[in-house]
mmCIF file of C-alpha atoms and ligand atoms in Angstrom:
data_model
loop_
_atom_site.group_PDB
_atom_site.id
_atom_site.type_symbol
_atom_site.label_atom_id
_atom_site.label_comp_id
_atom_site.label_asym_id
_atom_site.label_seq_id
_atom_site.Cartn_x
_atom_site.Cartn_y
_atom_site.Cartn_z
ATOM 1 C CA UNK Q 1 18.971 -0.969 10.828
ATOM 2 C CA UNK Q 2 22.482 -0.151 9.433
ATOM 3 C CA UNK Q 3 23.335 3.529 10.677
ATOM 4 C CA UNK Q 4 25.606 3.020 7.532
ATOM 5 C CA UNK Q 5 22.714 3.514 5.644
ATOM 6 C CA UNK Q 6 22.172 7.398 7.786
ATOM 7 C CA UNK Q 7 23.758 10.274 5.645
ATOM 8 C CA UNK Q 8 24.267 13.508 6.596
ATOM 9 C CA UNK Q 9 22.272 15.487 4.505
ATOM 10 C CA UNK Q 10 18.474 13.870 3.755
ATOM 11 C CA UNK Q 11 17.485 14.183 0.167
ATOM 12 C CA UNK Q 12 14.314 15.759 -0.755
ATOM 13 C CA UNK Q 13 12.766 14.771 -3.163
ATOM 14 C CA UNK Q 14 9.588 16.632 -4.117
ATOM 15 C CA UNK Q 15 7.047 15.233 -6.074
ATOM 16 C CA UNK Q 16 4.827 18.181 -7.193
ATOM 17 C CA UNK Q 17 1.898 16.535 -8.959
ATOM 18 C CA UNK Q 18 0.747 12.562 -9.361
ATOM 19 C CA UNK Q 19 -2.580 11.348 -11.246
ATOM 20 C CA UNK Q 20 -4.992 11.555 -9.327
ATOM 21 C CA UNK Q 21 -5.624 14.960 -7.885
ATOM 22 C CA UNK Q 22 -7.879 17.331 -11.062
ATOM 23 C CA UNK Q 23 -7.098 20.490 -12.089
ATOM 24 C CA UNK Q 24 -10.385 22.363 -11.890
ATOM 25 C CA UNK Q 25 -10.409 21.090 -7.884
ATOM 26 C CA UNK Q 26 -6.579 21.774 -7.135
ATOM 27 C CA UNK Q 27 -5.335 24.967 -9.490
ATOM 28 C CA UNK Q 28 -2.317 25.679 -7.395
ATOM 29 C CA UNK Q 29 -1.358 21.470 -8.866
ATOM 30 C CA UNK Q 30 0.679 22.354 -11.395
ATOM 31 C CA UNK Q 31 0.166 20.067 -14.405
ATOM 32 C CA UNK Q 32 1.381 22.822 -17.502
ATOM 33 C CA UNK Q 33 4.693 22.015 -18.538
ATOM 34 C CA UNK Q 34 5.526 26.393 -17.864
ATOM 35 C CA UNK Q 35 4.086 25.629 -14.445
ATOM 36 C CA UNK Q 36 6.530 21.932 -13.814
ATOM 37 C CA UNK Q 37 9.650 23.913 -14.897
ATOM 38 C CA UNK Q 38 8.367 26.740 -12.609
ATOM 39 C CA UNK Q 39 7.603 23.585 -9.576
ATOM 40 C CA UNK Q 40 10.779 22.540 -10.175
ATOM 41 C CA UNK Q 41 12.614 25.810 -9.464
ATOM 42 C CA UNK Q 42 11.238 26.982 -6.491
ATOM 43 C CA UNK Q 43 11.755 23.204 -5.498
ATOM 44 C CA UNK Q 44 15.384 23.608 -6.519
ATOM 45 C CA UNK Q 45 15.686 26.965 -4.258
ATOM 46 C CA UNK Q 46 13.776 25.316 -1.924
ATOM 47 C CA UNK Q 47 16.010 22.568 -1.095
ATOM 48 C CA UNK Q 48 14.813 19.555 -3.579
ATOM 49 C CA UNK Q 49 17.115 17.595 -4.733
ATOM 50 C CA UNK Q 50 14.776 14.715 -6.894
ATOM 51 C CA UNK Q 51 11.767 15.467 -8.722
ATOM 52 C CA UNK Q 52 9.519 12.153 -9.479
ATOM 53 C CA UNK Q 53 7.076 13.382 -12.069
ATOM 54 C CA UNK Q 54 3.615 12.199 -13.426
ATOM 55 C CA UNK Q 55 2.256 14.172 -16.973
ATOM 56 C CA UNK Q 56 -0.336 16.266 -18.251
ATOM 57 C CA UNK Q 57 -2.134 16.577 -21.276
ATOM 58 C CA UNK Q 58 -3.450 19.926 -22.619
ATOM 59 C CA UNK Q 59 -6.536 19.404 -21.319
ATOM 60 C CA UNK Q 60 -4.881 18.429 -17.577
ATOM 61 C CA UNK Q 61 -5.990 14.284 -17.745
ATOM 62 C CA UNK Q 62 -2.741 12.536 -16.471
ATOM 63 C CA UNK Q 63 -0.972 10.511 -19.464
ATOM 64 C CA UNK Q 64 1.633 8.744 -20.684
ATOM 65 C CA UNK Q 65 2.518 10.088 -23.787
ATOM 66 C CA UNK Q 66 6.025 10.669 -25.424
ATOM 67 C CA UNK Q 67 6.255 13.711 -26.398
ATOM 68 C CA UNK Q 68 4.523 14.593 -23.194
ATOM 69 C CA UNK Q 69 7.197 12.312 -21.179
ATOM 70 C CA UNK Q 70 10.170 14.481 -23.640
ATOM 71 C CA UNK Q 71 9.018 17.906 -22.876
ATOM 72 C CA UNK Q 72 8.491 17.791 -19.327
ATOM 73 C CA UNK Q 73 11.933 15.743 -18.774
ATOM 74 C CA UNK Q 74 13.328 18.445 -21.160
ATOM 75 C CA UNK Q 75 12.218 21.760 -19.557
ATOM 76 C CA UNK Q 76 13.204 20.378 -16.047
ATOM 77 C CA UNK Q 77 16.677 19.679 -17.272
ATOM 78 C CA UNK Q 78 17.764 23.024 -18.602
ATOM 79 C CA UNK Q 79 15.770 24.505 -16.368
ATOM 80 C CA UNK Q 80 17.876 23.493 -13.402
ATOM 81 C CA UNK Q 81 19.827 20.083 -11.780
ATOM 82 C CA UNK Q 82 16.947 18.509 -10.332
ATOM 83 C CA UNK Q 83 17.695 14.514 -10.591
ATOM 84 C CA UNK Q 84 14.413 13.904 -13.303
ATOM 85 C CA UNK Q 85 12.658 11.350 -12.708
ATOM 86 C CA UNK Q 86 9.997 10.237 -14.699
ATOM 87 C CA UNK Q 87 7.008 7.983 -12.998
ATOM 88 C CA UNK Q 88 6.001 4.297 -14.484
ATOM 89 C CA UNK Q 89 3.151 3.777 -11.604
ATOM 90 C CA UNK Q 90 1.398 6.107 -14.319
ATOM 91 C CA UNK Q 91 -2.959 6.403 -12.838
ATOM 92 C CA UNK Q 92 -4.269 2.479 -12.487
ATOM 93 C CA UNK Q 93 -5.907 2.585 -15.991
ATOM 94 C CA UNK Q 94 -2.768 3.138 -17.716
ATOM 95 C CA UNK Q 95 -2.296 -0.112 -19.452
ATOM 96 C CA UNK Q 96 1.319 -1.651 -18.190
ATOM 97 C CA UNK Q 97 2.932 -1.961 -22.127
ATOM 98 C CA UNK Q 98 2.827 1.725 -21.786
ATOM 99 C CA UNK Q 99 4.264 2.280 -18.338
ATOM 100 C CA UNK Q 100 7.173 0.099 -20.046
ATOM 101 C CA UNK Q 101 8.154 3.608 -22.903
ATOM 102 C CA UNK Q 102 8.106 5.181 -20.348
ATOM 103 C CA UNK Q 103 12.007 5.318 -20.302
ATOM 104 C CA UNK Q 104 12.081 5.346 -23.991
ATOM 105 C CA UNK Q 105 12.051 10.492 -22.486
ATOM 106 C CA UNK Q 106 15.740 9.147 -20.937
ATOM 107 C CA UNK Q 107 14.711 10.417 -17.458
ATOM 108 C CA UNK Q 108 17.602 9.863 -15.456
ATOM 109 C CA UNK Q 109 15.768 7.959 -13.050
ATOM 110 C CA UNK Q 110 12.528 6.107 -12.621
ATOM 111 C CA UNK Q 111 9.862 4.615 -9.859
ATOM 112 C CA UNK Q 112 10.138 0.950 -10.270
ATOM 113 C CA UNK Q 113 6.918 -0.913 -7.416
ATOM 114 C CA UNK Q 114 7.851 -3.125 -5.938
ATOM 115 C CA UNK Q 115 4.575 -5.447 -6.275
ATOM 116 C CA UNK Q 116 0.464 -5.294 -6.762
ATOM 117 C CA UNK Q 117 -1.906 -2.588 -4.503
ATOM 118 C CA UNK Q 118 -4.516 -2.064 -2.932
ATOM 119 C CA UNK Q 119 -4.897 2.497 -4.574
ATOM 120 C CA UNK Q 120 -8.182 3.751 -2.494
ATOM 121 C CA UNK Q 121 -11.166 1.991 -4.673
ATOM 122 C CA UNK Q 122 -9.023 0.964 -6.941
ATOM 123 C CA UNK Q 123 -5.644 -1.547 -7.763
ATOM 124 C CA UNK Q 124 -2.327 -0.792 -8.797
ATOM 125 C CA UNK Q 125 -0.595 -3.792 -10.403
ATOM 126 C CA UNK Q 126 3.251 -3.975 -10.900
ATOM 127 C CA UNK Q 127 3.077 -7.536 -11.942
ATOM 128 C CA UNK Q 128 6.346 -9.812 -11.125
ATOM 129 C CA UNK Q 129 6.673 -9.802 -14.667
ATOM 130 C CA UNK Q 130 6.522 -6.300 -15.312
ATOM 131 C CA UNK Q 131 8.806 -5.329 -12.203
ATOM 132 C CA UNK Q 132 10.879 -7.635 -14.609
ATOM 133 C CA UNK Q 133 11.554 -6.033 -17.474
ATOM 134 C CA UNK Q 134 11.020 -2.295 -16.057
ATOM 135 C CA UNK Q 135 14.129 -3.850 -13.988
ATOM 136 C CA UNK Q 136 15.549 -5.507 -17.204
ATOM 137 C CA UNK Q 137 15.448 -2.472 -19.539
ATOM 138 C CA UNK Q 138 16.034 0.262 -16.464
ATOM 139 C CA UNK Q 139 19.668 -1.227 -15.966
ATOM 140 C CA UNK Q 140 20.088 -1.142 -20.348
ATOM 141 C CA UNK Q 141 19.937 1.398 -20.478
ATOM 142 C CA UNK Q 142 21.719 3.019 -17.462
ATOM 143 C CA UNK Q 143 18.706 4.918 -15.393
ATOM 144 C CA UNK Q 144 18.962 4.724 -11.929
ATOM 145 C CA UNK Q 145 15.277 2.996 -10.135
ATOM 146 C CA UNK Q 146 14.336 4.266 -7.066
ATOM 147 C CA UNK Q 147 12.597 1.265 -5.786
ATOM 148 C CA UNK Q 148 8.348 2.085 -3.870
ATOM 149 C CA UNK Q 149 7.112 -0.575 -1.380
ATOM 150 C CA UNK Q 150 3.329 0.560 -0.904
ATOM 151 C CA UNK Q 151 3.756 -2.457 1.540
ATOM 152 C CA UNK Q 152 6.376 -4.745 3.830
ATOM 153 C CA UNK Q 153 5.346 -7.653 1.196
ATOM 154 C CA UNK Q 154 7.119 -5.155 -1.656
ATOM 155 C CA UNK Q 155 10.228 -5.374 0.786
ATOM 156 C CA UNK Q 156 10.194 -8.706 0.429
ATOM 157 C CA UNK Q 157 10.220 -8.742 -3.562
ATOM 158 C CA UNK Q 158 12.698 -6.468 -4.515
ATOM 159 C CA UNK Q 159 14.549 -8.712 -2.515
ATOM 160 C CA UNK Q 160 13.698 -11.298 -5.087
ATOM 161 C CA UNK Q 161 14.599 -8.603 -8.099
ATOM 162 C CA UNK Q 162 18.349 -8.563 -6.841
ATOM 163 C CA UNK Q 163 18.562 -11.811 -6.667
ATOM 164 C CA UNK Q 164 17.510 -12.738 -9.542
ATOM 165 C CA UNK Q 165 18.378 -9.273 -11.455
ATOM 166 C CA UNK Q 166 20.983 -7.832 -10.123
ATOM 167 C CA UNK Q 167 22.344 -4.610 -8.897
ATOM 168 C CA UNK Q 168 21.367 -1.414 -10.464
ATOM 169 C CA UNK Q 169 22.728 0.528 -12.501
ATOM 170 C CA UNK Q 170 25.329 2.355 -10.849
ATOM 171 C CA UNK Q 171 25.355 0.180 -7.845
ATOM 172 C CA UNK Q 172 22.749 1.668 -5.056
ATOM 173 C CA UNK Q 173 19.789 0.712 -4.548
ATOM 174 C CA UNK Q 174 16.988 3.331 -3.057
ATOM 175 C CA UNK Q 175 14.285 2.952 -1.674
ATOM 176 C CA UNK Q 176 10.793 4.352 -1.054
ATOM 177 C CA UNK Q 177 8.176 3.804 1.432
ATOM 178 C CA UNK Q 178 5.159 5.288 0.258
ATOM 179 C CA UNK Q 179 2.778 4.971 3.009
ATOM 180 C CA UNK Q 180 -1.478 6.012 4.100
ATOM 181 C CA UNK Q 181 -2.505 5.133 0.643
ATOM 182 C CA UNK Q 182 -5.699 3.470 1.102
ATOM 183 C CA UNK Q 183 -5.428 -0.118 1.518
ATOM 184 C CA UNK Q 184 -2.203 0.400 1.281
ATOM 185 C CA UNK Q 185 0.504 -0.099 4.486
ATOM 186 C CA UNK Q 186 -0.501 2.289 7.361
ATOM 187 C CA UNK Q 187 1.431 6.267 7.594
ATOM 188 C CA UNK Q 188 2.944 5.460 10.829
ATOM 189 C CA UNK Q 189 6.141 5.055 12.056
ATOM 190 C CA UNK Q 190 5.690 1.778 13.123
ATOM 191 C CA UNK Q 191 4.336 -0.203 10.055
ATOM 192 C CA UNK Q 192 7.798 2.202 8.555
ATOM 193 C CA UNK Q 193 10.269 1.097 10.696
ATOM 194 C CA UNK Q 194 9.143 -2.342 10.480
ATOM 195 C CA UNK Q 195 9.768 -1.552 6.852
ATOM 196 C CA UNK Q 196 12.731 -0.548 7.306
ATOM 197 C CA UNK Q 197 13.756 -3.594 9.708
ATOM 198 C CA UNK Q 198 12.834 -5.492 6.672
ATOM 199 C CA UNK Q 199 15.717 -3.842 4.069
ATOM 200 C CA UNK Q 200 17.963 -5.605 2.406
ATOM 201 C CA UNK Q 201 21.097 -4.846 3.167
ATOM 202 C CA UNK Q 202 22.273 -4.627 -1.071
ATOM 203 C CA UNK Q 203 20.550 -1.120 0.606
ATOM 204 C CA UNK Q 204 22.322 1.724 0.329
ATOM 205 C CA UNK Q 205 19.298 4.618 0.583
ATOM 206 C CA UNK Q 206 16.502 4.905 2.027
ATOM 207 C CA UNK Q 207 12.931 7.870 2.017
ATOM 208 C CA UNK Q 208 9.654 7.578 3.086
ATOM 209 C CA UNK Q 209 6.033 9.665 2.219
ATOM 210 C CA UNK Q 210 3.546 9.761 3.933
ATOM 211 C CA UNK Q 211 0.334 10.205 2.785
ATOM 212 C CA UNK Q 212 -2.795 12.669 2.979
ATOM 213 C CA UNK Q 213 -2.601 13.880 7.465
ATOM 214 C CA UNK Q 214 0.494 11.518 7.838
ATOM 215 C CA UNK Q 215 3.361 13.722 5.723
ATOM 216 C CA UNK Q 216 4.551 15.510 9.051
ATOM 217 C CA UNK Q 217 4.233 11.904 11.468
ATOM 218 C CA UNK Q 218 6.523 9.896 8.390
ATOM 219 C CA UNK Q 219 8.787 13.259 8.107
ATOM 220 C CA UNK Q 220 9.681 12.891 11.743
ATOM 221 C CA UNK Q 221 10.108 9.455 11.595
ATOM 222 C CA UNK Q 222 11.545 9.608 8.826
ATOM 223 C CA UNK Q 223 14.620 12.274 9.914
ATOM 224 C CA UNK Q 224 15.014 11.077 13.514
ATOM 225 C CA UNK Q 225 15.285 6.976 11.913
ATOM 226 C CA UNK Q 226 18.435 8.395 9.220
ATOM 227 C CA UNK Q 227 15.444 8.112 6.323
ATOM 228 C CA UNK Q 228 15.477 10.636 3.330
ATOM 229 C CA UNK Q 229 11.637 12.278 2.667
ATOM 230 C CA UNK Q 230 10.005 12.671 -0.075
ATOM 231 C CA UNK Q 231 7.299 15.901 -0.675
ATOM 232 C CA UNK Q 232 4.180 17.317 -2.459
ATOM 233 C CA UNK Q 233 0.811 17.856 -4.322
ATOM 234 C CA UNK Q 234 0.583 13.965 -5.582
ATOM 235 C CA UNK Q 235 1.094 12.557 -1.696
ATOM 236 C CA UNK Q 236 -0.924 15.601 0.313
ATOM 237 C CA UNK Q 237 -2.554 18.659 -0.009
ATOM 238 C CA UNK Q 238 -2.858 20.592 2.651
ATOM 239 C CA UNK Q 239 -0.285 23.379 4.458
ATOM 240 C CA UNK Q 240 -1.770 22.262 8.126
ATOM 241 C CA UNK Q 241 -5.670 22.076 9.067
ATOM 242 C CA UNK Q 242 -8.256 24.205 6.875
ATOM 243 C CA UNK Q 243 -4.838 25.623 5.289
ATOM 244 C CA UNK Q 244 -4.503 23.753 1.846
ATOM 245 C CA UNK Q 245 -0.633 23.691 -0.267
ATOM 246 C CA UNK Q 246 -0.799 26.901 -2.514
ATOM 247 C CA UNK Q 247 2.686 25.726 -3.967
ATOM 248 C CA UNK Q 248 5.154 22.608 -3.557
ATOM 249 C CA UNK Q 249 8.363 25.403 -2.973
ATOM 250 C CA UNK Q 250 5.961 25.787 0.855
ATOM 251 C CA UNK Q 251 6.778 21.582 1.817
ATOM 252 C CA UNK Q 252 9.302 21.461 0.337
ATOM 253 C CA UNK Q 253 10.662 24.449 2.892
ATOM 254 C CA UNK Q 254 8.643 23.096 5.708
ATOM 255 C CA UNK Q 255 10.549 19.224 4.941
ATOM 256 C CA UNK Q 256 14.311 21.683 4.280
ATOM 257 C CA UNK Q 257 13.458 22.931 7.707
ATOM 258 C CA UNK Q 258 12.869 19.723 9.643
ATOM 259 C CA UNK Q 259 16.348 18.271 8.196
ATOM 260 C CA UNK Q 260 17.695 21.641 9.602
ATOM 261 C CA UNK Q 261 16.323 21.184 12.701
ATOM 262 C CA UNK Q 262 16.874 16.940 12.458
ATOM 263 C CA UNK Q 263 21.053 18.688 12.489
ATOM 264 C CA UNK Q 264 20.941 16.326 7.772
ATOM 265 C CA UNK Q 265 20.312 19.996 6.232
ATOM 266 C CA UNK Q 266 19.645 19.420 2.650
ATOM 267 C CA UNK Q 267 21.256 17.586 0.234
ATOM 268 C CA UNK Q 268 22.595 19.699 -2.441
ATOM 269 C CA UNK Q 269 21.694 18.209 -6.710
ATOM 270 C CA UNK Q 270 24.990 17.327 -6.779
ATOM 271 C CA UNK Q 271 25.568 14.832 -2.942
ATOM 272 C CA UNK Q 272 22.157 13.710 -4.049
ATOM 273 C CA UNK Q 273 23.953 12.636 -7.497
ATOM 274 C CA UNK Q 274 26.629 11.207 -5.645
ATOM 275 C CA UNK Q 275 24.444 9.695 -3.054
ATOM 276 C CA UNK Q 276 22.318 7.411 -6.317
ATOM 277 C CA UNK Q 277 24.477 6.854 -8.830
ATOM 278 C CA UNK Q 278 22.441 8.958 -11.455
ATOM 279 C CA UNK Q 279 24.816 8.903 -14.725
ATOM 280 C CA UNK Q 280 25.246 12.884 -15.753
ATOM 281 C CA UNK Q 281 22.335 13.585 -19.013
ATOM 282 C CA UNK Q 282 23.337 17.097 -18.436
ATOM 283 C CA UNK Q 283 23.091 19.461 -21.894
ATOM 284 C CA UNK Q 284 24.339 22.729 -19.993
HETATM 285 N N1 KMH O 301 -0.546 7.444 -8.946
HETATM 286 C C1 KMH O 301 -0.028 5.577 -8.710
HETATM 287 C C2 KMH O 301 -1.112 4.756 -8.900
HETATM 288 C C3 KMH O 301 4.763 6.138 -9.759
HETATM 289 O O1 KMH O 301 4.595 6.718 -9.983
HETATM 290 O O2 KMH O 301 5.140 4.376 -9.313
HETATM 291 C C4 KMH O 301 1.324 5.293 -8.760
HETATM 292 C C5 KMH O 301 2.242 7.059 -8.067
HETATM 293 C C6 KMH O 301 2.849 5.406 -8.099
HETATM 294 O O3 KMH O 301 1.957 7.427 -7.843
HETATM 295 ZN ZN1 ZN O 302 3.827 8.718 -8.323
#
């Protein structure tokens, strides 16, 4: 593992909503534009520097409709200094062609999953041609991709992507290990460290998230190994045993607290923008 990748501070990404949880089951999930912006403001104050957004429609259903995406990007950008990242993964039922339209909403960053994976009872499709099309579109539009790695094979696919398509806009390569999805890479420090050991030299920073009960072990493992953190209700709905998350801010605040104790305090949005080479699209 390269020590050059270990930052003095910690990028905290918040993934507040996701596409899998129903609002009816978890009323605290931010699904309206107002709730999303309120969440973004609170999470920035608690230590987040990047927000990974999945948008819901007025019935609280996941959507990739361009108008809803643009509303979310503009709303969060106006109210905060957070790096605005749109999910291009959407829900497992979203067609690939529609997932390729996400960058029309002009985000700062986009997720780019490096291969197909089991996703609970479903399959999260990311064929090679889709990855290449999305990557080239991100390069052309100067959007910084975050490479999502659910499997060790995805690390190898990232190597192939860089070899065949070159470096991302800005010249930085940031990856996020998504661990603990049922049927995919387990949420264990051992699996995470295997992935970190395989990262291409071009990778300049990495973060990790653990789904469900893998949440805290992965926070601790990532911080110990020089990685950054992703937290939020997309990945984890329980703050502690028997205690549901009431607001995404709680997960961000706890991550910031642990990072502080580990002498790697939460990164400012300015530091995060520099680390990821984000193009400045802010209007205020
Ligand atoms: N909702 C999952 C099927 C991403 O945002 O790019 C995919 C996902 C990854 O959440
Ligand atoms: Zn996502």
